[in-house]
Tab-separated table of C-alpha atoms in Angstrom:
chain	number	residue	atom	x	y	z
A	161	UNK	CA	81.089	144.081	120.751
A	162	UNK	CA	78.705	146.221	122.902
A	163	UNK	CA	80.267	148.136	125.712
A	164	UNK	CA	79.327	145.489	128.171
A	165	UNK	CA	80.827	142.864	126.074
A	166	UNK	CA	84.022	144.913	125.828
A	167	UNK	CA	84.027	145.296	129.566
A	168	UNK	CA	83.572	141.500	130.135
A	169	UNK	CA	86.529	140.589	128.058
A	170	UNK	CA	88.774	143.563	128.741
A	171	UNK	CA	87.824	145.394	131.871
A	172	UNK	CA	90.778	147.734	131.840
A	173	UNK	CA	89.000	149.819	129.160
A	174	UNK	CA	86.881	152.952	129.951
A	175	UNK	CA	83.907	152.691	127.651
A	176	UNK	CA	81.484	155.266	128.830
A	177	UNK	CA	81.606	157.086	125.405
A	178	UNK	CA	81.763	153.848	123.292
A	179	UNK	CA	78.901	152.548	121.346
A	180	UNK	CA	80.600	149.593	119.814
A	181	UNK	CA	83.784	147.860	119.370
A	182	UNK	CA	84.855	145.620	116.542
A	183	UNK	CA	87.298	142.773	117.130
A	184	UNK	CA	88.456	139.822	115.182
A	185	UNK	CA	90.719	137.211	116.857
A	186	UNK	CA	91.211	135.119	113.616
A	187	UNK	CA	93.949	136.039	111.043
A	188	UNK	CA	94.501	139.455	112.607
A	189	UNK	CA	97.490	141.183	114.282
A	190	UNK	CA	100.877	142.624	113.405
A	191	UNK	CA	104.126	141.343	112.486
A	192	UNK	CA	107.860	142.329	112.620
A	193	UNK	CA	108.061	144.147	109.361
A	194	UNK	CA	111.853	144.499	109.364
A	195	UNK	CA	112.299	140.698	109.983
A	196	UNK	CA	109.993	139.785	107.251
A	197	UNK	CA	111.630	142.211	104.774
A	198	UNK	CA	115.026	140.861	105.544
A	199	UNK	CA	113.781	137.322	104.987
A	200	UNK	CA	112.236	138.425	101.541
A	201	UNK	CA	115.442	139.988	100.634
A	202	UNK	CA	117.549	136.978	101.446
A	203	UNK	CA	115.135	134.781	99.618
A	204	UNK	CA	115.245	137.158	96.556
A	205	UNK	CA	119.061	137.058	96.514
A	206	UNK	CA	119.063	133.150	96.607
A	207	UNK	CA	116.765	133.267	93.453
A	208	UNK	CA	119.147	135.613	91.643
A	209	UNK	CA	117.811	139.046	92.543
A	210	UNK	CA	120.654	141.696	92.520
A	211	UNK	CA	120.341	144.631	95.110
A	212	UNK	CA	122.031	147.947	94.258
A	213	UNK	CA	122.442	150.424	97.038
A	214	UNK	CA	122.265	153.667	95.170
A	215	UNK	CA	120.210	156.702	94.526
A	216	UNK	CA	117.894	156.963	91.474
A	217	UNK	CA	118.136	160.195	89.734
A	218	UNK	CA	116.210	159.700	86.484
A	219	UNK	CA	113.683	157.226	84.700
A	220	UNK	CA	113.934	157.132	80.876
A	221	UNK	CA	110.695	156.478	78.951
A	222	UNK	CA	110.465	154.737	75.682
A	223	UNK	CA	110.105	156.699	72.497
A	224	UNK	CA	106.264	156.385	72.558
A	225	UNK	CA	106.214	157.312	76.279
A	226	UNK	CA	104.266	154.086	77.162
A	227	UNK	CA	106.753	152.583	79.453
A	228	UNK	CA	110.031	153.137	81.324
A	229	UNK	CA	113.075	151.671	79.580
A	230	UNK	CA	115.801	152.336	81.970
A	231	UNK	CA	116.722	153.687	85.396
A	232	UNK	CA	119.769	156.162	85.959
A	233	UNK	CA	121.513	156.068	89.275
A	234	UNK	CA	123.667	158.815	91.008
A	235	UNK	CA	126.817	156.866	90.208
A	236	UNK	CA	126.001	157.181	86.444
A	237	UNK	CA	125.098	153.601	85.961
A	238	UNK	CA	122.172	153.033	83.867
A	239	UNK	CA	120.044	149.954	84.466
A	240	UNK	CA	117.769	148.659	81.614
A	241	UNK	CA	114.535	147.278	82.699
A	242	UNK	CA	111.317	145.752	81.504
A	243	UNK	CA	109.093	147.031	84.298
A	244	UNK	CA	109.611	149.397	87.126
A	245	UNK	CA	107.726	149.048	90.380
A	246	UNK	CA	107.604	152.271	92.552
A	247	UNK	CA	107.913	151.049	96.066
A	248	UNK	CA	109.432	154.118	97.456
A	249	UNK	CA	106.809	154.757	100.132
A	250	UNK	CA	106.521	158.351	101.303
A	251	UNK	CA	108.828	159.381	98.411
A	252	UNK	CA	106.647	157.785	95.771
A	253	UNK	CA	105.551	160.986	94.253
A	254	UNK	CA	109.138	162.168	93.806
A	255	UNK	CA	109.986	158.839	92.020
A	256	UNK	CA	106.793	158.973	89.885
A	257	UNK	CA	107.662	162.394	88.749
A	258	UNK	CA	110.876	161.314	87.058
A	259	UNK	CA	108.475	159.287	84.703
A	260	UNK	CA	106.128	162.170	84.312
A	261	UNK	CA	103.465	160.809	86.471
A	262	UNK	CA	101.650	162.913	88.972
A	263	UNK	CA	101.033	160.787	92.068
A	264	UNK	CA	99.160	162.329	95.047
A	265	UNK	CA	101.279	160.711	97.523
A	266	UNK	CA	102.897	162.707	100.298
A	267	UNK	CA	104.738	162.185	103.601
A	268	UNK	CA	102.941	162.668	106.891
A	269	UNK	CA	104.535	162.439	110.251
A	270	UNK	CA	103.605	159.568	112.576
A	271	UNK	CA	105.007	159.546	116.111
A	272	UNK	CA	105.544	156.346	118.164
A	273	UNK	CA	106.267	155.811	121.910
A	274	UNK	CA	107.480	152.596	123.800
A	275	UNK	CA	106.532	152.708	127.524
A	276	UNK	CA	106.285	150.667	130.573
A	277	UNK	CA	103.255	150.921	132.895
A	278	UNK	CA	103.521	151.050	136.663
A	279	UNK	CA	100.554	148.631	136.807
A	280	UNK	CA	100.756	146.362	133.849
A	281	UNK	CA	97.630	144.998	132.477
A	282	UNK	CA	96.753	141.422	133.703
A	283	UNK	CA	95.786	140.017	130.316
A	284	UNK	CA	96.851	140.534	126.686
A	285	UNK	CA	96.266	143.989	125.100
A	286	UNK	CA	94.678	143.956	121.548
A	287	UNK	CA	96.072	146.342	119.057
A	288	UNK	CA	93.509	149.108	120.125
A	289	UNK	CA	92.662	152.008	117.864
A	290	UNK	CA	90.804	154.777	119.676
A	291	UNK	CA	88.240	157.060	117.928
A	292	UNK	CA	90.892	159.929	118.228
A	293	UNK	CA	93.317	157.903	116.118
A	294	UNK	CA	95.694	157.013	118.896
A	295	UNK	CA	96.542	153.375	118.964
A	296	UNK	CA	98.285	151.127	121.319
A	297	UNK	CA	99.461	147.500	121.369
A	298	UNK	CA	101.706	145.093	123.379
A	299	UNK	CA	105.487	145.548	122.473
A	300	UNK	CA	106.938	142.640	124.292
A	301	UNK	CA	109.196	142.301	127.345
A	302	UNK	CA	106.525	144.128	129.602
A	303	UNK	CA	106.323	147.267	127.252
A	304	UNK	CA	103.537	148.661	125.324
A	305	UNK	CA	103.835	150.763	121.943
A	306	UNK	CA	101.700	153.791	121.114
A	307	UNK	CA	101.294	155.805	118.125
A	308	UNK	CA	99.583	158.967	116.969
A	309	UNK	CA	99.869	162.253	115.309
A	310	UNK	CA	98.869	165.900	115.950
A	311	UNK	CA	95.681	167.378	114.806
A	312	UNK	CA	97.397	169.432	112.400
A	313	UNK	CA	98.894	166.928	109.943
A	314	UNK	CA	100.488	168.677	106.998
A	315	UNK	CA	102.746	167.076	104.383
A	316	UNK	CA	106.311	167.405	105.353
A	317	UNK	CA	109.751	167.368	103.863
A	318	UNK	CA	111.201	163.922	102.898
A	319	UNK	CA	114.061	164.305	105.372
A	320	UNK	CA	112.235	165.734	108.188
A	321	UNK	CA	112.091	163.428	111.150
A	322	UNK	CA	112.260	165.819	113.792
A	323	UNK	CA	110.370	164.600	117.039
A	324	UNK	CA	107.736	166.587	118.578
A	325	UNK	CA	108.555	166.157	122.182
A	326	UNK	CA	105.367	167.979	123.561
A	327	UNK	CA	102.813	165.802	121.704
A	328	UNK	CA	103.000	162.887	124.195
A	329	UNK	CA	101.988	164.879	127.211
A	330	UNK	CA	99.878	167.373	125.666
A	331	UNK	CA	97.806	165.005	123.309
A	332	UNK	CA	98.489	161.419	123.260
A	333	UNK	CA	99.027	160.282	126.858
A	334	UNK	CA	95.768	162.041	128.057
A	335	UNK	CA	93.840	160.022	125.516
A	336	UNK	CA	95.526	156.945	126.257
A	337	UNK	CA	95.013	157.257	130.140
A	338	UNK	CA	91.448	158.170	129.567
A	339	UNK	CA	90.771	155.019	127.639
A	340	UNK	CA	92.930	152.756	129.848
A	341	UNK	CA	93.228	154.299	133.437
A	342	UNK	CA	95.966	151.936	134.290
A	343	UNK	CA	98.197	153.867	131.955
A	344	UNK	CA	98.005	157.028	133.972
A	345	UNK	CA	101.266	156.085	135.451
A	346	UNK	CA	103.787	155.119	132.719
A	347	UNK	CA	107.541	155.799	131.811
A	348	UNK	CA	108.340	156.317	128.274
A	349	UNK	CA	111.541	154.385	127.200
A	350	UNK	CA	111.830	155.203	123.625
A	351	UNK	CA	110.261	157.675	121.053
A	352	UNK	CA	110.708	158.503	117.409
A	353	UNK	CA	109.096	160.005	114.234
A	354	UNK	CA	108.558	158.318	111.144
A	355	UNK	CA	106.748	159.001	107.804
A	356	UNK	CA	103.363	157.558	106.637
A	357	UNK	CA	102.748	157.672	102.763
A	358	UNK	CA	99.451	159.375	102.542
A	359	UNK	CA	97.248	159.161	99.344
A	360	UNK	CA	95.933	162.735	99.525
A	361	UNK	CA	93.305	161.630	97.003
A	362	UNK	CA	91.502	158.717	98.689
A	363	UNK	CA	93.743	157.696	101.541
A	364	UNK	CA	94.015	154.253	99.941
A	365	UNK	CA	96.659	152.168	98.190
A	366	UNK	CA	97.511	153.329	94.706
A	367	UNK	CA	97.944	150.890	91.870
A	368	UNK	CA	98.762	151.569	88.318
A	369	UNK	CA	96.436	149.918	85.839
A	370	UNK	CA	99.186	148.798	83.556
A	371	UNK	CA	100.884	146.595	86.027
A	372	UNK	CA	100.360	143.009	84.792
A	373	UNK	CA	98.919	141.342	87.786
A	374	UNK	CA	98.298	141.728	91.480
A	375	UNK	CA	97.514	139.483	94.356
A	376	UNK	CA	97.185	139.654	98.021
A	377	UNK	CA	99.684	137.883	100.342
A	378	UNK	CA	98.910	136.064	103.513
A	379	UNK	CA	97.662	137.759	106.791
A	380	UNK	CA	100.318	137.540	109.497
A	381	UNK	CA	98.722	136.905	112.933
A	382	UNK	CA	100.071	137.690	116.419
A	383	UNK	CA	97.288	139.485	118.259
A	384	UNK	CA	93.779	140.562	117.969
A	385	UNK	CA	92.721	144.106	117.149
A	386	UNK	CA	90.009	146.280	118.535
A	387	UNK	CA	88.557	149.463	117.123
A	388	UNK	CA	86.249	151.631	119.149
A	389	UNK	CA	83.627	154.073	117.934
A	390	UNK	CA	82.019	156.956	119.830
A	391	UNK	CA	78.628	158.682	119.834
A	392	UNK	CA	78.781	161.691	117.648
A	393	UNK	CA	76.379	164.368	116.516
A	394	UNK	CA	76.469	162.869	113.107
A	395	UNK	CA	75.342	159.162	112.383
A	396	UNK	CA	77.759	157.065	114.213
A	397	UNK	CA	80.516	155.538	111.892
A	398	UNK	CA	80.425	151.827	112.710
A	399	UNK	CA	83.852	150.716	111.450
A	400	UNK	CA	84.597	147.094	111.327
A	401	UNK	CA	88.314	147.111	111.277
A	402	UNK	CA	90.325	144.307	109.733
A	403	UNK	CA	93.880	144.513	108.824
A	404	UNK	CA	94.877	144.709	105.151
A	405	UNK	CA	97.043	141.890	104.098
A	406	UNK	CA	100.389	142.798	102.392
A	407	UNK	CA	100.018	143.614	98.705
A	408	UNK	CA	102.260	141.686	96.353
A	409	UNK	CA	102.724	143.161	92.888
A	410	UNK	CA	103.936	140.659	90.436
A	411	UNK	CA	104.731	140.371	86.764
A	412	UNK	CA	103.005	138.031	84.342
A	413	UNK	CA	105.916	137.990	82.058
A	414	UNK	CA	108.628	135.922	83.681
A	415	UNK	CA	111.110	136.857	80.934
A	416	UNK	CA	110.840	140.587	81.685
A	417	UNK	CA	113.421	142.312	83.958
A	418	UNK	CA	111.632	144.229	86.758
A	419	UNK	CA	113.071	146.855	88.949
A	420	UNK	CA	111.819	147.687	92.354
A	421	UNK	CA	112.589	151.231	93.636
A	422	UNK	CA	112.456	151.404	97.377
A	423	UNK	CA	113.202	154.381	99.654
A	424	UNK	CA	115.197	152.334	102.222
A	425	UNK	CA	116.370	149.084	100.511
A	426	UNK	CA	118.168	150.166	97.442
A	427	UNK	CA	117.220	148.756	93.979
A	428	UNK	CA	116.357	145.118	93.351
A	429	UNK	CA	116.440	143.821	89.754
């Protein structure tokens, strides 16, 4: 979209510095990850998957080192396996190291805020990604959710979820209010810090080549998304943004026992 087309559809944006926007209203959007995960877990249990709430402390490799034979838990229990899926997110490198694998994934802090606007927008707000990286979307119930991070973005400790209470007023809110002037008067109702699993090598998903098969799951659609690009001193990066579908990792050998290691959900076998 050109700035004029953006303004025609969404007059609440300030687009003086914008050269283009990319938006797709088909098969795009966001979904409630916690609700979908809970549904997946219930469906898995109905199909015989056992969840163990415990901590993985060791992975034992086969004699030839080609595969992982078992997982040792903090309780002392040893669980044999045919496959191990490392789904521990920001802690993926820690888990991989137990198998002697050097994985360039590290936790980076990402901050979120939920707020109400004194003058709510008169139409739906697409998931909007500003060139600064600050993003905002509708959250339901007359609220909006905004996310971002500081310019200095180092790796952090696995248990560091300390909130930076200065970041909103010093960095995020000024960017947000500049892009959407109606958000100059807002009230933050909730805030928190989380971790993003950053692939320090390529910033993309990491998949081991010895996994049997991979496929992409469906796109879950609730709202459109808009990405904006600004004029720069280097050639403009015209980014056509499209959400990545969830990635499903599956085993081609039905008889094998697979173990999924997750940072928050225990172990599924």
